Short mmCIF file of C-alpha atoms and ligand atoms in Angstrom, two decimals:
data_model
loop_
_atom_site.label_atom_id
_atom_site.label_comp_id
_atom_site.label_asym_id
_atom_site.label_seq_id
_atom_site.Cartn_x
_atom_site.Cartn_y
_atom_site.Cartn_z
CA UNK T 203 12.96 -44.26 -4.85
CA UNK T 204 11.03 -41.16 -3.88
CA UNK T 205 7.78 -39.55 -4.96
CA UNK T 206 9.65 -36.43 -5.96
CA UNK T 207 10.04 -37.48 -9.57
CA UNK T 208 6.37 -38.45 -9.81
CA UNK T 209 3.43 -36.27 -10.68
CA UNK T 210 1.31 -35.64 -7.58
CA UNK T 211 -2.25 -34.35 -7.11
CA UNK T 212 -0.78 -30.86 -6.81
CA UNK T 213 0.41 -31.07 -10.43
CA UNK T 214 -3.06 -31.84 -11.83
CA UNK T 215 -5.77 -29.60 -13.30
CA UNK T 216 -8.88 -31.50 -12.32
CA UNK T 217 -11.82 -29.05 -12.64
CA UNK T 218 -14.60 -30.85 -14.50
CA UNK T 219 -12.41 -33.93 -14.99
CA UNK T 220 -13.30 -37.44 -14.00
CA UNK T 221 -10.57 -38.61 -11.63
CA UNK T 222 -10.32 -42.27 -10.64
CA UNK T 223 -8.58 -42.59 -7.26
CA UNK T 224 -7.23 -45.95 -6.11
CA UNK T 225 -7.55 -45.89 -2.31
CA UNK T 226 -6.69 -48.52 0.25
CA UNK T 227 -10.04 -49.11 1.93
CA UNK T 228 -9.00 -52.62 2.97
CA UNK T 229 -10.30 -52.14 6.52
CA UNK T 230 -11.11 -54.81 9.09
CA UNK T 231 -14.85 -55.54 9.35
CA UNK T 232 -16.78 -57.43 12.01
CA UNK T 233 -20.41 -58.19 11.17
CA UNK T 234 -20.40 -55.36 8.64
CA UNK T 235 -18.97 -52.84 11.12
CA UNK T 236 -15.59 -51.21 10.44
CA UNK T 237 -13.35 -51.92 13.46
CA UNK T 238 -10.39 -49.73 12.44
CA UNK T 239 -10.97 -46.78 10.13
CA UNK T 240 -7.37 -45.51 9.97
CA UNK T 241 -7.04 -46.34 6.29
CA UNK T 242 -10.22 -44.40 5.42
CA UNK T 243 -9.06 -41.40 7.43
CA UNK T 244 -5.65 -41.56 5.74
CA UNK T 245 -7.30 -41.31 2.31
CA UNK T 246 -9.24 -38.13 3.12
CA UNK T 247 -6.66 -35.42 2.26
CA UNK T 248 -6.43 -36.47 -1.41
CA UNK T 249 -10.20 -36.91 -1.76
CA UNK T 250 -10.91 -33.53 -0.14
CA UNK T 251 -8.36 -31.77 -2.34
CA UNK T 252 -9.93 -33.23 -5.51
CA UNK T 253 -13.46 -32.28 -4.36
CA UNK T 254 -12.31 -28.75 -3.52
CA UNK T 255 -10.73 -28.40 -6.97
CA UNK T 256 -13.98 -29.41 -8.70
CA UNK T 257 -13.09 -32.92 -9.86
CA UNK T 258 -15.64 -35.68 -10.29
CA UNK T 259 -14.10 -38.15 -7.89
CA UNK T 260 -14.47 -41.87 -8.58
CA UNK T 261 -12.98 -44.01 -5.82
CA UNK T 262 -11.98 -47.65 -6.02
CA UNK T 263 -10.33 -50.17 -3.69
CA UNK T 264 -10.08 -53.82 -2.87
CA UNK T 265 -11.36 -55.25 0.41
CA UNK T 266 -10.17 -58.63 1.69
CA UNK T 267 -9.85 -61.57 -0.65
CA UNK T 268 -13.12 -62.30 -2.47
CA UNK T 269 -11.01 -64.30 -4.99
CA UNK T 270 -12.59 -62.95 -8.15
CA UNK T 271 -16.26 -63.25 -7.28
CA UNK T 272 -18.87 -61.13 -5.53
CA UNK T 273 -18.95 -61.79 -1.77
CA UNK T 274 -21.58 -59.65 -0.01
CA UNK T 275 -19.58 -59.67 3.26
CA UNK T 276 -16.70 -58.01 1.39
CA UNK T 277 -18.80 -55.29 -0.22
CA UNK T 278 -17.45 -51.74 0.13
CA UNK T 279 -20.94 -50.47 1.07
CA UNK T 280 -19.99 -49.88 4.77
CA UNK T 281 -16.98 -47.85 3.61
CA UNK T 282 -19.20 -45.63 1.40
CA UNK T 283 -21.43 -44.96 4.40
CA UNK T 284 -18.56 -44.07 6.76
CA UNK T 285 -16.83 -42.01 4.10
CA UNK T 286 -20.03 -39.98 3.55
CA UNK T 287 -20.01 -39.16 7.27
CA UNK T 288 -16.33 -38.25 7.31
CA UNK T 289 -16.57 -36.07 4.20
CA UNK T 290 -19.88 -34.51 5.18
CA UNK T 291 -21.32 -35.18 1.73
CA UNK T 292 -22.96 -38.07 -0.04
CA UNK T 293 -20.70 -40.79 -1.41
CA UNK T 294 -22.73 -42.65 -4.02
CA UNK T 295 -22.01 -46.35 -3.78
CA UNK T 296 -22.06 -47.97 -7.21
CA UNK T 297 -23.22 -51.43 -6.12
CA UNK T 298 -22.19 -53.47 -9.12
CA UNK T 299 -20.97 -57.07 -9.12
CA UNK T 300 -18.99 -56.34 -12.28
CA UNK T 301 -17.37 -53.32 -10.60
CA UNK T 302 -17.52 -51.42 -13.92
CA UNK T 303 -20.98 -52.64 -15.03
CA UNK T 304 -24.12 -50.73 -16.00
CA UNK T 305 -24.77 -49.46 -12.46
CA UNK T 306 -21.28 -48.05 -12.10
CA UNK T 307 -21.34 -46.48 -15.57
CA UNK T 308 -24.72 -44.85 -14.87
CA UNK T 309 -23.52 -43.51 -11.49
CA UNK T 310 -20.39 -42.07 -13.09
CA UNK T 311 -22.34 -40.57 -16.03
CA UNK T 312 -24.62 -38.72 -13.59
CA UNK T 313 -21.75 -37.07 -11.67
CA UNK T 314 -21.35 -33.32 -11.31
CA UNK T 315 -18.19 -31.48 -10.26
CA UNK T 316 -17.36 -32.21 -6.62
CA UNK T 317 -19.41 -35.42 -6.55
CA UNK T 318 -17.97 -38.66 -5.17
CA UNK T 319 -18.76 -42.21 -6.34
CA UNK T 320 -17.28 -45.35 -4.79
CA UNK T 321 -17.02 -48.45 -7.00
CA UNK T 322 -17.50 -51.99 -5.70
CA UNK T 323 -14.56 -54.11 -4.42
CA UNK T 324 -12.11 -54.40 -7.34
CA UNK T 325 -11.28 -57.97 -6.34
CA UNK T 326 -14.82 -59.06 -7.23
CA UNK T 327 -13.19 -59.31 -10.66
CA UNK T 328 -10.76 -62.20 -11.16
CA UNK T 329 -8.63 -60.15 -13.61
CA UNK T 330 -7.78 -57.56 -10.94
CA UNK T 331 -4.93 -59.45 -9.30
CA UNK T 332 -3.62 -60.67 -12.68
CA UNK T 333 -3.36 -57.12 -14.03
CA UNK T 334 -5.64 -58.21 -16.91
CA UNK T 335 -6.03 -55.86 -19.84
CA UNK T 336 -9.84 -55.90 -20.17
CA UNK T 337 -10.57 -54.83 -16.59
CA UNK T 338 -7.73 -52.28 -16.65
CA UNK T 339 -9.32 -50.77 -19.77
CA UNK T 340 -12.80 -50.75 -18.21
CA UNK T 341 -11.51 -48.91 -15.16
CA UNK T 342 -9.62 -46.44 -17.35
CA UNK T 343 -12.72 -45.84 -19.51
CA UNK T 344 -14.45 -44.24 -16.52
CA UNK T 345 -11.92 -41.48 -16.02
CA UNK T 346 -9.65 -38.87 -17.60
CA UNK T 347 -7.06 -38.98 -14.83
CA UNK T 348 -5.87 -41.70 -12.43
CA UNK T 349 -4.50 -41.04 -8.96
CA UNK T 350 -2.96 -43.86 -6.96
CA UNK T 351 -3.16 -43.22 -3.22
CA UNK T 352 -3.26 -46.84 -2.06
CA UNK T 353 0.13 -47.25 -0.42
CA UNK T 354 -0.99 -50.55 1.12
CA UNK T 355 -1.48 -52.00 -2.37
CA UNK T 356 1.41 -50.23 -4.12
CA UNK T 357 3.61 -53.35 -4.00
CA UNK T 358 1.09 -55.17 -6.20
CA UNK T 359 0.91 -54.80 -9.98
CA UNK T 360 -2.86 -55.11 -10.35
CA UNK T 361 -5.41 -53.59 -12.78
CA UNK T 362 -6.41 -50.87 -10.31
CA UNK T 363 -2.84 -49.96 -9.32
CA UNK T 364 -0.83 -50.41 -12.54
CA UNK T 365 -2.85 -51.67 -15.54
CA UNK T 366 -5.31 -48.76 -15.52
CA UNK T 367 -2.49 -46.24 -16.06
CA UNK T 368 -2.27 -47.19 -19.76
CA UNK T 369 -5.90 -46.19 -20.31
CA UNK T 370 -6.01 -42.66 -18.87
CA UNK T 371 -4.54 -39.35 -20.03
CA UNK T 372 -2.58 -38.66 -16.84
CA UNK T 373 -1.53 -40.65 -13.76
CA UNK T 374 -0.33 -39.22 -10.47
CA UNK T 375 0.21 -40.26 -6.85
CA UNK T 376 -1.88 -38.96 -3.96
CA UNK T 377 -0.96 -37.28 -0.68
CA UNK T 378 -0.92 -40.51 1.33
CA UNK T 379 1.64 -42.13 -0.94
CA UNK T 380 3.65 -38.90 -0.86
CA UNK T 381 3.57 -38.92 2.95
CA UNK T 382 4.51 -42.60 3.20
CA UNK T 383 7.49 -42.04 0.91
CA UNK T 384 8.53 -38.93 2.78
CA UNK T 385 8.76 -40.81 6.08
CA UNK T 386 9.83 -44.28 4.96
CA UNK T 387 12.07 -42.97 2.18
CA UNK T 388 13.53 -40.24 4.39
CA UNK T 389 14.26 -42.70 7.18
CA UNK T 390 15.93 -45.25 4.97
CA UNK T 391 17.81 -42.96 2.58
CA UNK T 392 18.69 -40.06 4.81
CA UNK T 393 18.10 -40.89 8.47
CA UNK T 394 19.01 -38.62 11.34
CA UNK T 395 21.49 -40.83 13.22
CA UNK T 396 21.71 -42.95 15.27
CA UNK T 397 19.27 -44.92 13.12
CA UNK T 398 17.82 -47.93 14.96
CA UNK T 399 15.66 -50.50 13.20
CA UNK T 400 13.61 -53.09 15.01
CA UNK T 401 12.53 -56.25 13.23
CA UNK T 402 10.26 -58.92 14.63
CA UNK T 403 7.57 -61.28 13.44
CA UNK T 404 7.49 -64.93 12.69
CA UNK T 405 10.07 -65.90 10.11
CA UNK T 406 13.58 -64.90 9.12
CA UNK T 407 12.83 -66.08 5.58
CA UNK T 408 10.21 -63.34 5.13
CA UNK T 409 12.70 -60.64 6.02
CA UNK T 410 15.99 -61.76 4.46
CA UNK T 411 16.25 -58.89 2.00
CA UNK T 412 15.12 -56.37 4.61
CA UNK T 413 17.86 -57.49 6.99
CA UNK T 414 20.46 -57.24 4.26
CA UNK T 415 19.30 -53.82 3.10
CA UNK T 416 19.08 -52.44 6.64
CA UNK T 417 22.59 -53.66 7.45
CA UNK T 418 23.75 -51.11 4.89
CA UNK T 419 21.69 -48.27 6.35
CA UNK T 420 21.14 -48.68 10.11
CA UNK T 421 23.49 -48.12 13.04
CA UNK T 422 21.71 -50.69 15.19
CA UNK T 423 19.52 -53.58 14.13
CA UNK T 424 17.31 -55.02 16.85
CA UNK T 425 15.92 -58.47 16.19
CA UNK T 426 13.12 -59.97 18.28
CA UNK T 427 10.09 -62.20 17.76
CA UNK T 428 10.04 -65.63 16.16
CA UNK T 429 12.78 -64.67 13.72
CA UNK T 430 15.33 -64.09 16.50
CA UNK T 431 15.72 -67.79 17.37
CA UNK T 432 17.41 -68.62 14.09
CA UNK T 433 19.93 -65.90 14.95
CA UNK T 434 20.36 -67.34 18.45
CA UNK T 435 20.88 -70.78 16.89
CA UNK T 436 23.51 -69.20 14.61
CA UNK T 437 25.32 -68.12 17.78
CA UNK T 438 25.30 -71.74 18.88
CA UNK T 439 22.49 -71.51 21.43
CA UNK T 440 19.95 -74.30 21.84
CA UNK T 441 16.52 -72.82 21.17
CA UNK T 442 14.35 -75.78 22.27
CA UNK T 443 11.13 -75.98 20.27
CA UNK T 444 11.07 -72.25 19.44
CA UNK T 445 10.43 -71.18 15.86
CA UNK T 446 13.55 -72.05 13.90
CA UNK T 447 14.35 -71.89 10.23
CA UNK T 448 17.15 -74.43 10.12
CA UNK T 449 17.92 -73.66 6.47
CA UNK T 450 18.66 -70.05 7.37
CA UNK T 451 21.08 -70.60 10.26
CA UNK T 452 24.09 -70.09 7.98
CA UNK T 453 22.50 -66.98 6.53
CA UNK T 454 22.02 -65.55 10.03
CA UNK T 455 25.63 -66.39 10.95
CA UNK T 456 26.72 -64.57 7.81
CA UNK T 457 24.60 -61.51 8.73
CA UNK T 458 26.11 -61.44 12.23
CA UNK T 459 29.58 -61.49 10.68
CA UNK T 460 28.71 -58.81 8.10
CA UNK T 461 27.26 -56.59 10.82
CA UNK T 462 30.50 -56.86 12.79
CA UNK T 463 32.56 -55.97 9.72
CA UNK T 464 30.37 -52.95 8.99
CA UNK T 465 30.29 -51.79 12.62
CA UNK T 466 26.51 -52.24 12.80
CA UNK T 467 25.27 -53.38 16.19
CA UNK T 468 22.86 -56.32 16.15
CA UNK T 469 20.87 -56.71 19.36
CA UNK T 470 19.33 -60.12 20.02
CA UNK T 471 17.24 -61.31 22.99
CA UNK T 472 19.22 -61.97 26.17
CA UNK T 473 16.26 -63.49 28.00
CA UNK T 474 13.09 -65.20 26.87
CA UNK T 475 9.55 -65.94 28.03
CA UNK T 476 9.15 -69.67 27.54
CA UNK T 477 6.28 -72.16 27.69
CA UNK T 478 5.90 -75.87 26.99
CA UNK T 479 3.41 -75.37 24.15
CA UNK T 480 2.07 -72.73 21.80
CA UNK T 481 -1.15 -71.28 23.26
CA UNK T 482 -4.29 -72.83 21.79
CA UNK T 483 -6.40 -70.87 21.11
CA UNK T 484 -3.80 -68.17 20.60
CA UNK T 485 -5.15 -66.00 23.45
CA UNK T 486 -5.57 -68.88 25.94
CA UNK T 487 -4.16 -68.63 29.49
CA UNK T 488 -0.60 -69.86 29.49
CA UNK T 489 2.03 -70.80 32.09
CA UNK T 490 5.31 -69.10 31.36
CA UNK T 491 8.78 -68.76 32.79
CA UNK T 492 11.64 -66.37 32.08
CA UNK T 493 15.08 -67.83 31.26
CA UNK T 494 18.31 -66.50 29.80
CA UNK T 495 18.47 -66.77 26.02
CA UNK T 496 21.19 -69.44 26.16
CA UNK T 497 19.20 -71.57 28.61
CA UNK T 498 16.02 -72.44 26.70
CA UNK T 499 15.28 -76.06 27.69
CA UNK T 500 15.00 -78.59 24.87
CA UNK T 501 11.29 -79.17 25.56
CA UNK T 502 10.26 -75.48 25.71
CA UNK T 503 9.63 -72.70 23.24
CA UNK T 504 10.25 -69.01 23.58
CA UNK T 505 7.18 -66.92 22.83
CA UNK T 506 8.25 -63.41 23.84
CA UNK T 507 11.33 -61.40 24.74
CA UNK T 508 12.08 -61.30 28.47
CA UNK T 509 12.20 -58.19 30.72
CA UNK T 510 16.01 -57.73 30.47
CA UNK T 511 15.75 -57.79 26.69
CA UNK T 512 12.83 -55.33 26.71
CA UNK T 513 14.94 -52.97 28.80
CA UNK T 514 17.98 -53.36 26.54
CA UNK T 515 15.88 -52.68 23.42
CA UNK T 516 14.24 -49.66 25.12
CA UNK T 517 17.71 -48.28 25.98
CA UNK T 518 18.77 -48.57 22.33
CA UNK T 519 15.61 -46.72 21.30
CA UNK T 520 16.34 -43.98 23.87
CA UNK T 521 19.65 -43.13 22.24
CA UNK T 522 18.22 -43.19 18.68
CA UNK T 523 17.23 -40.22 16.52
CA UNK T 524 15.35 -42.32 13.96
CA UNK T 525 13.56 -45.60 14.67
CA UNK T 526 11.81 -47.88 12.20
CA UNK T 527 9.87 -50.83 13.61
CA UNK T 528 8.31 -53.77 11.81
CA UNK T 529 7.01 -56.95 13.44
CA UNK T 530 6.01 -57.99 16.96
CA UNK T 531 8.51 -59.15 19.60
CA UNK T 532 6.43 -62.17 20.58
CA UNK T 533 3.03 -63.79 20.25
CA UNK T 534 1.38 -60.45 20.98
CA UNK T 535 -2.12 -61.79 20.27
CA UNK T 536 -1.89 -63.38 23.74
CA UNK T 537 -1.98 -60.85 26.65
CA UNK T 538 0.66 -62.80 28.63
CA UNK T 539 2.99 -62.85 25.63
CA UNK T 540 2.37 -59.27 24.48
CA UNK T 541 4.54 -57.64 27.16
CA UNK T 542 7.71 -57.43 25.06
CA UNK T 543 5.86 -55.92 22.11
CA UNK T 544 4.11 -53.41 24.39
CA UNK T 545 7.41 -52.47 26.04
CA UNK T 546 8.92 -51.70 22.63
CA UNK T 547 5.81 -49.73 21.61
CA UNK T 548 6.06 -47.75 24.85
CA UNK T 549 9.75 -46.98 24.33
CA UNK T 550 8.92 -45.58 20.89
CA UNK T 551 6.05 -43.54 22.34
CA UNK T 552 8.42 -41.98 24.90
CA UNK T 553 11.24 -40.90 22.61
CA UNK T 554 11.63 -37.60 20.72
CA UNK T 555 13.21 -39.47 17.82
CA UNK T 556 11.45 -39.80 14.48
CA UNK T 557 9.43 -43.01 14.94
CA UNK T 558 8.07 -44.95 12.01
CA UNK T 559 5.88 -48.01 12.33
CA UNK T 560 5.97 -50.28 9.32
CA UNK T 561 2.29 -51.22 9.26
CA UNK T 562 0.71 -54.61 9.90
CA UNK T 563 0.97 -56.16 13.37
CA UNK T 564 3.22 -53.44 14.82
CA UNK T 565 0.73 -50.77 13.73
CA UNK T 566 -2.08 -52.75 15.36
CA UNK T 567 -0.01 -53.17 18.55
CA UNK T 568 0.68 -49.43 18.71
CA UNK T 569 -2.87 -48.32 17.85
CA UNK T 570 -4.72 -50.70 20.15
CA UNK T 571 -2.54 -49.66 23.11
CA UNK T 572 -3.25 -45.97 22.53
CA UNK T 573 0.30 -45.07 21.40
CA UNK T 574 -0.80 -44.15 17.86
CA UNK T 575 -0.65 -40.37 18.20
CA UNK T 576 2.84 -40.56 19.78
CA UNK T 577 4.43 -41.94 16.59
CA UNK T 578 5.79 -39.74 13.80
CA UNK T 579 4.30 -42.01 11.18
CA UNK T 580 2.35 -45.26 11.14
CA UNK T 581 2.44 -46.78 7.69
CA UNK T 582 -0.88 -47.90 6.23
CA UNK T 583 0.89 -50.69 4.34
CA UNK T 584 2.52 -53.67 6.07
CA UNK T 585 3.64 -55.57 2.95
CA UNK T 586 4.34 -52.40 0.99
CA UNK T 587 6.44 -50.86 3.75
CA UNK T 588 8.45 -54.09 4.10
CA UNK T 589 9.14 -54.16 0.37
CA UNK T 590 10.11 -50.53 0.61
CA UNK T 591 12.54 -51.34 3.43
CA UNK T 592 13.97 -54.07 1.20
CA UNK T 593 14.79 -51.39 -1.34
CA UNK T 594 12.35 -52.84 -3.87
CA UNK T 595 10.65 -50.54 -6.35
CA UNK T 596 6.88 -50.47 -5.73
CA UNK T 597 5.09 -51.03 -9.07
CA UNK T 598 2.02 -48.99 -8.09
CA UNK T 599 4.23 -45.94 -7.61
CA UNK T 600 6.62 -46.56 -10.49
CA UNK T 601 3.63 -46.75 -12.88
CA UNK T 602 2.64 -43.08 -12.37
CA UNK T 603 3.75 -40.29 -14.74
CA UNK T 604 7.09 -38.69 -14.04
CA UNK T 605 7.10 -34.99 -13.29
P1 AMP F 763 4.92 -61.56 10.72
O1 AMP F 763 3.67 -61.77 9.92
O2 AMP F 763 6.13 -62.21 10.17
O3 AMP F 763 5.13 -60.10 11.11
O4 AMP F 763 4.69 -62.34 12.08
C1 AMP F 763 3.71 -61.98 13.00
C2 AMP F 763 3.41 -63.17 13.85
O5 AMP F 763 4.59 -63.61 14.46
C3 AMP F 763 2.42 -62.87 14.93
O6 AMP F 763 1.22 -63.54 14.66
C4 AMP F 763 3.10 -63.42 16.19
O7 AMP F 763 2.24 -64.20 16.99
C5 AMP F 763 4.20 -64.30 15.62
N1 AMP F 763 5.33 -64.45 16.55
C6 AMP F 763 6.07 -63.48 17.09
N2 AMP F 763 6.97 -64.00 17.95
C7 AMP F 763 6.81 -65.34 17.95
C8 AMP F 763 7.42 -66.41 18.63
N3 AMP F 763 8.40 -66.20 19.51
N4 AMP F 763 6.99 -67.65 18.36
C9 AMP F 763 5.99 -67.85 17.48
N5 AMP F 763 5.37 -66.88 16.80
C10 AMP F 763 5.76 -65.63 17.03
#
């Protein structure tokens, strides 16, 4: 799947048209202050292009999980304020608990070419996540054209990503979605080799299809984090009280066999950082020890990759030309257990290879350690990029008009 067969903002004639743009403004907030504005910044190119071309730009997004009712702490008002600063022009915030109620309609009716209005959190409406017809129609009634630029929500068939398309004259994808597909699609479909993928995170079960799909594409598959212990168990190692999905041991054994048949290298931890208990709270001080991966005591759990493993993974990254990474190597929320994840982030920062971070925790790990600008691409969508790596069609992209 690529964006190439989809209409993009460059194919639209927008002068004097009302254009509804679905953005991903799902940013972290602390006491009403935006703590990471990457997603807002990533939405700017499409918004600026539409303003420059004389569109009347109506923006919409979800924020958090208000579960179908107005929640003041999940209002998009702080985003409107920050966006006004970043664009250097007023963004009118249509505060409206119905999202498309009288306030929003009045704000949209008063727009002139080049104006920008931001609607309230689309998930204030319960129909949003059910792709309900009435709300889709209301959203569509505001605009002539719909542009989806919310990569982070493209794996969801909701009113504001899919349903609305039936109620506008034209539907296209924005520059952010185009960029995400260029990097993620390019890496998966046509990687410069060697192509190394790194998977981590908590559970094997969440990444079954990704593992299978990547076995057909990658030269080396690195597996760390909580999911690696089911693989170690499949090799016959005792993993103590580490995270283990006992129902998936056979699956992991099968993947190891398939990888061997296909000539794909799978790298698993060779040493582990163990502790007696999971840290509580998660960032609490913790006593740890490093042991070989086949020597995890029965009463201990592994919570990070060890230094030998970090070096082995970094070596594999060094010889790669394309690297895709999704999921932390350990309990990276704890400074003592973040070393493996940081070592991997550093190895990606130091290579000339194309480096793609699949959103979510890995993106946070890279950004908070100051490695962000060293990566070729950091996806704005954790879930969406994972589904993309699985080879699944993303409904929010599929819904747009073909070229
Ligand atoms: P995911 O949402 O699947 O990407 O998983 C991310 C979570 O996996 C993070 O919150 C990590 O703390 C957790 N995690 C990574 N490695 C381990 C581990 N060895 N044991 C327990 N949890 C882990």
